[in-house]
PDB file of C-alpha atoms in Angstrom:
ATOM      1  CA  UNK A 124     149.899 106.233 116.425  1.00 54.00           C
ATOM      2  CA  UNK A 125     147.497 109.497 115.711  1.00 57.00           C
ATOM      3  CA  UNK A 126     148.312 112.240 114.081  1.00 58.00           C
ATOM      4  CA  UNK A 127     146.530 114.797 114.918  1.00 56.00           C
ATOM      5  CA  UNK A 128     145.926 117.659 112.409  1.00 57.00           C
ATOM      6  CA  UNK A 129     147.064 120.839 113.202  1.00 55.00           C
ATOM      7  CA  UNK A 130     144.059 123.538 114.223  1.00 55.00           C
ATOM      8  CA  UNK A 131     144.667 126.156 111.440  1.00 54.00           C
ATOM      9  CA  UNK A 132     143.547 123.598 108.097  1.00 55.00           C
ATOM     10  CA  UNK A 133     140.520 123.764 109.999  1.00 56.00           C
ATOM     11  CA  UNK A 134     139.248 128.003 110.469  1.00 58.00           C
ATOM     12  CA  UNK A 135     138.605 128.399 106.837  1.00 59.00           C
ATOM     13  CA  UNK A 136     138.981 132.654 105.837  1.00 59.00           C
ATOM     14  CA  UNK A 137     136.116 134.534 106.333  1.00 65.00           C
ATOM     15  CA  UNK A 138     135.407 136.246 102.560  1.00 65.00           C
ATOM     16  CA  UNK A 139     135.873 132.396 100.910  1.00 60.00           C
ATOM     17  CA  UNK A 140     132.752 131.077  98.328  1.00 63.00           C
ATOM     18  CA  UNK A 141     132.232 128.110  98.370  1.00 60.00           C
ATOM     19  CA  UNK A 142     133.967 126.082  95.377  1.00 60.00           C
ATOM     20  CA  UNK A 143     129.683 124.543  94.316  1.00 62.00           C
ATOM     21  CA  UNK A 144     126.568 126.739  94.112  1.00 64.00           C
ATOM     22  CA  UNK A 145     122.965 126.192  95.173  1.00 76.00           C
ATOM     23  CA  UNK A 146     119.815 127.242  93.813  1.00 82.00           C
ATOM     24  CA  UNK A 147     118.240 128.681  90.219  1.00 84.00           C
ATOM     25  CA  UNK A 148     120.127 131.872  88.330  1.00 89.00           C
ATOM     26  CA  UNK A 149     117.224 134.658  88.285  1.00 91.00           C
ATOM     27  CA  UNK A 150     117.065 134.019  83.949  1.00 93.00           C
ATOM     28  CA  UNK A 151     116.777 130.377  84.988  1.00 91.00           C
ATOM     29  CA  UNK A 152     113.616 130.989  86.903  1.00 92.00           C
ATOM     30  CA  UNK A 153     111.945 134.170  84.090  1.00 94.00           C
ATOM     31  CA  UNK A 154     112.414 130.931  81.398  1.00 95.00           C
ATOM     32  CA  UNK A 155     111.081 128.525  82.919  1.00 94.00           C
ATOM     33  CA  UNK A 156     108.339 131.424  84.175  1.00 96.00           C
ATOM     34  CA  UNK A 157     107.730 131.864  80.385  1.00 96.00           C
ATOM     35  CA  UNK A 158     107.376 128.192  79.177  1.00 96.00           C
ATOM     36  CA  UNK A 159     104.657 127.533  81.664  1.00 96.00           C
ATOM     37  CA  UNK A 160     103.404 130.849  80.808  1.00 95.00           C
ATOM     38  CA  UNK A 161     102.998 129.861  76.622  1.00 95.00           C
ATOM     39  CA  UNK A 162     101.743 126.257  77.776  1.00 94.00           C
ATOM     40  CA  UNK A 163      99.312 127.372  80.165  1.00 92.00           C
ATOM     41  CA  UNK A 164      98.143 130.289  77.833  1.00 91.00           C
ATOM     42  CA  UNK A 165      97.470 127.229  74.440  1.00 89.00           C
ATOM     43  CA  UNK A 166      95.565 124.840  77.095  1.00 87.00           C
ATOM     44  CA  UNK A 167      92.767 127.214  77.434  1.00 85.00           C
ATOM     45  CA  UNK A 168      92.440 128.472  74.494  1.00 82.00           C
ATOM     46  CA  UNK A 169      92.072 124.615  73.785  1.00 81.00           C
ATOM     47  CA  UNK A 170      90.188 124.340  75.909  1.00 87.00           C
ATOM     48  CA  UNK A 171      87.514 127.032  74.823  1.00 85.00           C
ATOM     49  CA  UNK A 172      86.366 125.641  72.007  1.00 85.00           C
ATOM     50  CA  UNK A 173      86.037 121.981  73.711  1.00 87.00           C
ATOM     51  CA  UNK A 174      83.394 124.284  75.979  1.00 89.00           C
ATOM     52  CA  UNK A 175      81.991 125.104  73.419  1.00 88.00           C
ATOM     53  CA  UNK A 176      81.855 121.973  71.466  1.00 88.00           C
ATOM     54  CA  UNK A 177      79.901 120.271  74.550  1.00 90.00           C
ATOM     55  CA  UNK A 178      77.755 122.724  74.860  1.00 91.00           C
ATOM     56  CA  UNK A 179      76.695 122.899  70.894  1.00 90.00           C
ATOM     57  CA  UNK A 180      77.085 118.497  71.846  1.00 90.00           C
ATOM     58  CA  UNK A 181      74.604 119.255  74.409  1.00 93.00           C
ATOM     59  CA  UNK A 182      72.088 121.926  72.384  1.00 92.00           C
ATOM     60  CA  UNK A 183      71.689 118.603  69.433  1.00 91.00           C
ATOM     61  CA  UNK A 184      71.235 115.890  72.401  1.00 93.00           C
ATOM     62  CA  UNK A 185      68.594 118.141  73.712  1.00 94.00           C
ATOM     63  CA  UNK A 186      66.563 118.565  70.296  1.00 94.00           C
ATOM     64  CA  UNK A 187      66.995 115.013  70.210  1.00 93.00           C
ATOM     65  CA  UNK A 188      64.766 114.834  73.092  1.00 94.00           C
ATOM     66  CA  UNK A 189      61.910 117.463  72.234  1.00 95.00           C
ATOM     67  CA  UNK A 190      62.332 116.138  68.952  1.00 94.00           C
ATOM     68  CA  UNK A 191      60.910 112.708  70.637  1.00 95.00           C
ATOM     69  CA  UNK A 192      58.417 114.804  72.567  1.00 94.00           C
ATOM     70  CA  UNK A 193      57.214 115.917  69.693  1.00 94.00           C
ATOM     71  CA  UNK A 194      56.831 112.396  67.740  1.00 95.00           C
ATOM     72  CA  UNK A 195      54.999 110.734  70.701  1.00 93.00           C
ATOM     73  CA  UNK A 196      52.712 113.339  70.958  1.00 91.00           C
ATOM     74  CA  UNK A 197      52.066 113.305  67.195  1.00 92.00           C
ATOM     75  CA  UNK A 198      51.179 109.752  67.004  1.00 92.00           C
ATOM     76  CA  UNK A 199      48.388 110.008  69.735  1.00 90.00           C
ATOM     77  CA  UNK A 200      46.847 113.755  68.230  1.00 88.00           C
ATOM     78  CA  UNK A 201      47.608 113.073  64.482  1.00 89.00           C
ATOM     79  CA  UNK A 202      49.083 116.773  64.737  1.00 89.00           C
ATOM     80  CA  UNK A 203      51.795 118.676  66.801  1.00 91.00           C
ATOM     81  CA  UNK A 204      51.836 121.158  69.735  1.00 89.00           C
ATOM     82  CA  UNK A 205      51.149 124.735  69.484  1.00 88.00           C
ATOM     83  CA  UNK A 206      53.604 125.835  71.438  1.00 88.00           C
ATOM     84  CA  UNK A 207      56.551 123.938  73.076  1.00 89.00           C
ATOM     85  CA  UNK A 208      54.846 124.460  76.721  1.00 86.00           C
ATOM     86  CA  UNK A 209      54.663 121.441  78.494  1.00 83.00           C
ATOM     87  CA  UNK A 210      52.141 123.064  80.944  1.00 78.00           C
ATOM     88  CA  UNK A 211      49.861 123.976  78.223  1.00 71.00           C
ATOM     89  CA  UNK A 212      46.523 122.271  76.334  1.00 67.00           C
ATOM     90  CA  UNK A 213      47.853 122.312  72.564  1.00 61.00           C
ATOM     91  CA  UNK A 214      43.539 119.693  73.006  1.00 58.00           C
ATOM     92  CA  UNK A 215      42.978 119.063  69.337  1.00 54.00           C
ATOM     93  CA  UNK A 216      38.668 119.980  70.547  1.00 58.00           C
ATOM     94  CA  UNK A 217      38.181 117.064  72.303  1.00 57.00           C
ATOM     95  CA  UNK A 218      40.001 114.358  70.488  1.00 66.00           C
ATOM     96  CA  UNK A 219      42.981 114.301  71.701  1.00 76.00           C
ATOM     97  CA  UNK A 220      43.284 115.457  75.830  1.00 79.00           C
ATOM     98  CA  UNK A 221      46.842 115.163  76.458  1.00 82.00           C
ATOM     99  CA  UNK A 222      48.860 117.538  77.097  1.00 84.00           C
ATOM    100  CA  UNK A 223      52.541 118.643  76.236  1.00 86.00           C
ATOM    101  CA  UNK A 224      53.871 118.240  79.139  1.00 88.00           C
ATOM    102  CA  UNK A 225      53.029 114.440  79.485  1.00 89.00           C
ATOM    103  CA  UNK A 226      55.639 113.210  77.172  1.00 91.00           C
ATOM    104  CA  UNK A 227      57.652 115.317  78.606  1.00 91.00           C
ATOM    105  CA  UNK A 228      58.530 116.739  82.158  1.00 90.00           C
ATOM    106  CA  UNK A 229      60.720 120.309  81.154  1.00 91.00           C
ATOM    107  CA  UNK A 230      61.473 122.060  78.281  1.00 91.00           C
ATOM    108  CA  UNK A 231      65.863 122.236  77.838  1.00 92.00           C
ATOM    109  CA  UNK A 232      66.759 125.362  78.097  1.00 90.00           C
ATOM    110  CA  UNK A 233      69.329 125.829  75.707  1.00 90.00           C
ATOM    111  CA  UNK A 234      73.790 125.987  77.439  1.00 90.00           C
ATOM    112  CA  UNK A 235      74.964 129.329  78.121  1.00 86.00           C
ATOM    113  CA  UNK A 236      77.284 130.676  75.210  1.00 80.00           C
ATOM    114  CA  UNK A 237      75.141 132.436  72.499  1.00 79.00           C
ATOM    115  CA  UNK A 238      72.617 134.291  73.246  1.00 81.00           C
ATOM    116  CA  UNK A 239      69.247 132.235  72.348  1.00 83.00           C
ATOM    117  CA  UNK A 240      67.784 131.156  75.738  1.00 86.00           C
ATOM    118  CA  UNK A 241      64.731 129.248  74.473  1.00 89.00           C
ATOM    119  CA  UNK A 242      64.520 126.639  71.053  1.00 93.00           C
ATOM    120  CA  UNK A 243      63.383 127.819  68.814  1.00 92.00           C
ATOM    121  CA  UNK A 244      59.998 126.324  67.019  1.00 93.00           C
ATOM    122  CA  UNK A 245      58.377 126.953  64.352  1.00 92.00           C
ATOM    123  CA  UNK A 246      54.974 124.470  63.376  1.00 92.00           C
ATOM    124  CA  UNK A 247      53.198 124.715  59.245  1.00 92.00           C
ATOM    125  CA  UNK A 248      48.908 125.645  59.734  1.00 90.00           C
ATOM    126  CA  UNK A 249      48.083 122.498  59.486  1.00 90.00           C
ATOM    127  CA  UNK A 250      50.017 120.653  62.594  1.00 89.00           C
ATOM    128  CA  UNK A 251      51.768 118.103  60.641  1.00 92.00           C
ATOM    129  CA  UNK A 252      55.084 120.031  60.086  1.00 92.00           C
ATOM    130  CA  UNK A 253      57.752 121.963  62.774  1.00 94.00           C
ATOM    131  CA  UNK A 254      61.003 123.052  63.035  1.00 93.00           C
ATOM    132  CA  UNK A 255      63.118 123.191  65.669  1.00 94.00           C
ATOM    133  CA  UNK A 256      66.433 125.708  65.873  1.00 92.00           C
ATOM    134  CA  UNK A 257      69.350 126.449  68.091  1.00 91.00           C
ATOM    135  CA  UNK A 258      71.891 128.304  67.036  1.00 89.00           C
ATOM    136  CA  UNK A 259      75.666 126.343  67.822  1.00 88.00           C
ATOM    137  CA  UNK A 260      78.781 128.581  69.518  1.00 88.00           C
ATOM    138  CA  UNK A 261      81.187 126.306  67.247  1.00 83.00           C
ATOM    139  CA  UNK A 262      81.141 125.342  63.404  1.00 82.00           C
ATOM    140  CA  UNK A 263      80.410 121.659  63.980  1.00 80.00           C
ATOM    141  CA  UNK A 264      80.515 118.209  61.471  1.00 78.00           C
ATOM    142  CA  UNK A 265      76.902 118.556  63.089  1.00 79.00           C
ATOM    143  CA  UNK A 266      74.999 120.768  60.943  1.00 81.00           C
ATOM    144  CA  UNK A 267      75.574 118.943  58.173  1.00 80.00           C
ATOM    145  CA  UNK A 268      72.854 116.800  59.497  1.00 80.00           C
ATOM    146  CA  UNK A 269      70.922 120.127  59.717  1.00 84.00           C
ATOM    147  CA  UNK A 270      67.937 121.031  56.946  1.00 84.00           C
ATOM    148  CA  UNK A 271      69.617 124.358  55.862  1.00 84.00           C
ATOM    149  CA  UNK A 272      67.875 127.320  54.330  1.00 82.00           C
ATOM    150  CA  UNK A 273      64.156 129.424  55.391  1.00 84.00           C
ATOM    151  CA  UNK A 274      60.678 126.617  55.227  1.00 87.00           C
ATOM    152  CA  UNK A 275      57.865 128.241  53.044  1.00 87.00           C
ATOM    153  CA  UNK A 276      55.293 128.237  55.771  1.00 89.00           C
ATOM    154  CA  UNK A 277      57.401 131.230  57.903  1.00 88.00           C
ATOM    155  CA  UNK A 278      60.433 132.552  55.786  1.00 87.00           C
ATOM    156  CA  UNK A 279      61.466 134.932  58.114  1.00 86.00           C
ATOM    157  CA  UNK A 280      62.143 131.537  60.045  1.00 88.00           C
ATOM    158  CA  UNK A 281      65.611 131.188  58.761  1.00 86.00           C
ATOM    159  CA  UNK A 282      67.988 128.088  59.665  1.00 87.00           C
ATOM    160  CA  UNK A 283      71.344 129.547  57.472  1.00 86.00           C
ATOM    161  CA  UNK A 284      73.809 127.592  59.103  1.00 84.00           C
ATOM    162  CA  UNK A 285      76.560 128.676  58.293  1.00 82.00           C
ATOM    163  CA  UNK A 286      79.155 131.765  59.742  1.00 78.00           C
ATOM    164  CA  UNK A 287      78.630 133.702  61.586  1.00 83.00           C
ATOM    165  CA  UNK A 288      75.273 132.087  63.142  1.00 83.00           C
ATOM    166  CA  UNK A 289      75.959 128.521  63.028  1.00 88.00           C
ATOM    167  CA  UNK A 290      71.455 127.471  62.964  1.00 89.00           C
ATOM    168  CA  UNK A 291      71.537 123.680  63.341  1.00 90.00           C
ATOM    169  CA  UNK A 292      67.535 123.212  62.393  1.00 90.00           C
ATOM    170  CA  UNK A 293      65.845 119.620  63.449  1.00 91.00           C
ATOM    171  CA  UNK A 294      62.398 118.610  61.240  1.00 91.00           C
ATOM    172  CA  UNK A 295      60.313 115.784  61.228  1.00 90.00           C
ATOM    173  CA  UNK A 296      62.363 112.378  60.607  1.00 76.00           C
TER     174      UNK A 296
END
C-alpha cells in the first residue's frame, strides 16, 4: 500500500531560516588574515638576514679565489701584482712575463648590500705582503678568522671588524 504525504508538508515558509549556516564570519576571516600577516612578517625578516649572510659568504669565497690567484702569481714572479687588474702588465722588468690575468680571468665584484663595489687591495712597498678587504653586511663568525687592526705600511687601510664596519681582511697565509 502506498501512503502519500500531504502537499502542505513539503512547502517551506518564505521567512524560515535553515537550521545550519555555511561560510565564515567576519571575525574568523579577520583573525585568519592577522595570523597570516604575522607569520609572513616573521618569515620575511628572517629571509633578509639569511640573504645578507649568503652575500657575506659569497664575499669570503671571492676573497679566497683572489688569494689563490695572488699566490699563484707570487709563486711565479716572487712578488705580488701592483693592482688587481687582470689586464695590467705587472711584469718585473722582463723577468716575469706573466700578467695577473693569467691566473684569474676576472676579479669578482662584491654582491650588492653594501656601498663597496670592489675588493680593496693594499700592497707593501717591496711587494711581498698584501691585505684584501671587503665590508660585510652582518656580523659573521667568519670575521673572527680575519685580520683585525691596521697595517704598518698603510695606516689608513682599516681592517676593523667591529660594528658598524664589519671589515673582513685577508693576508697571505
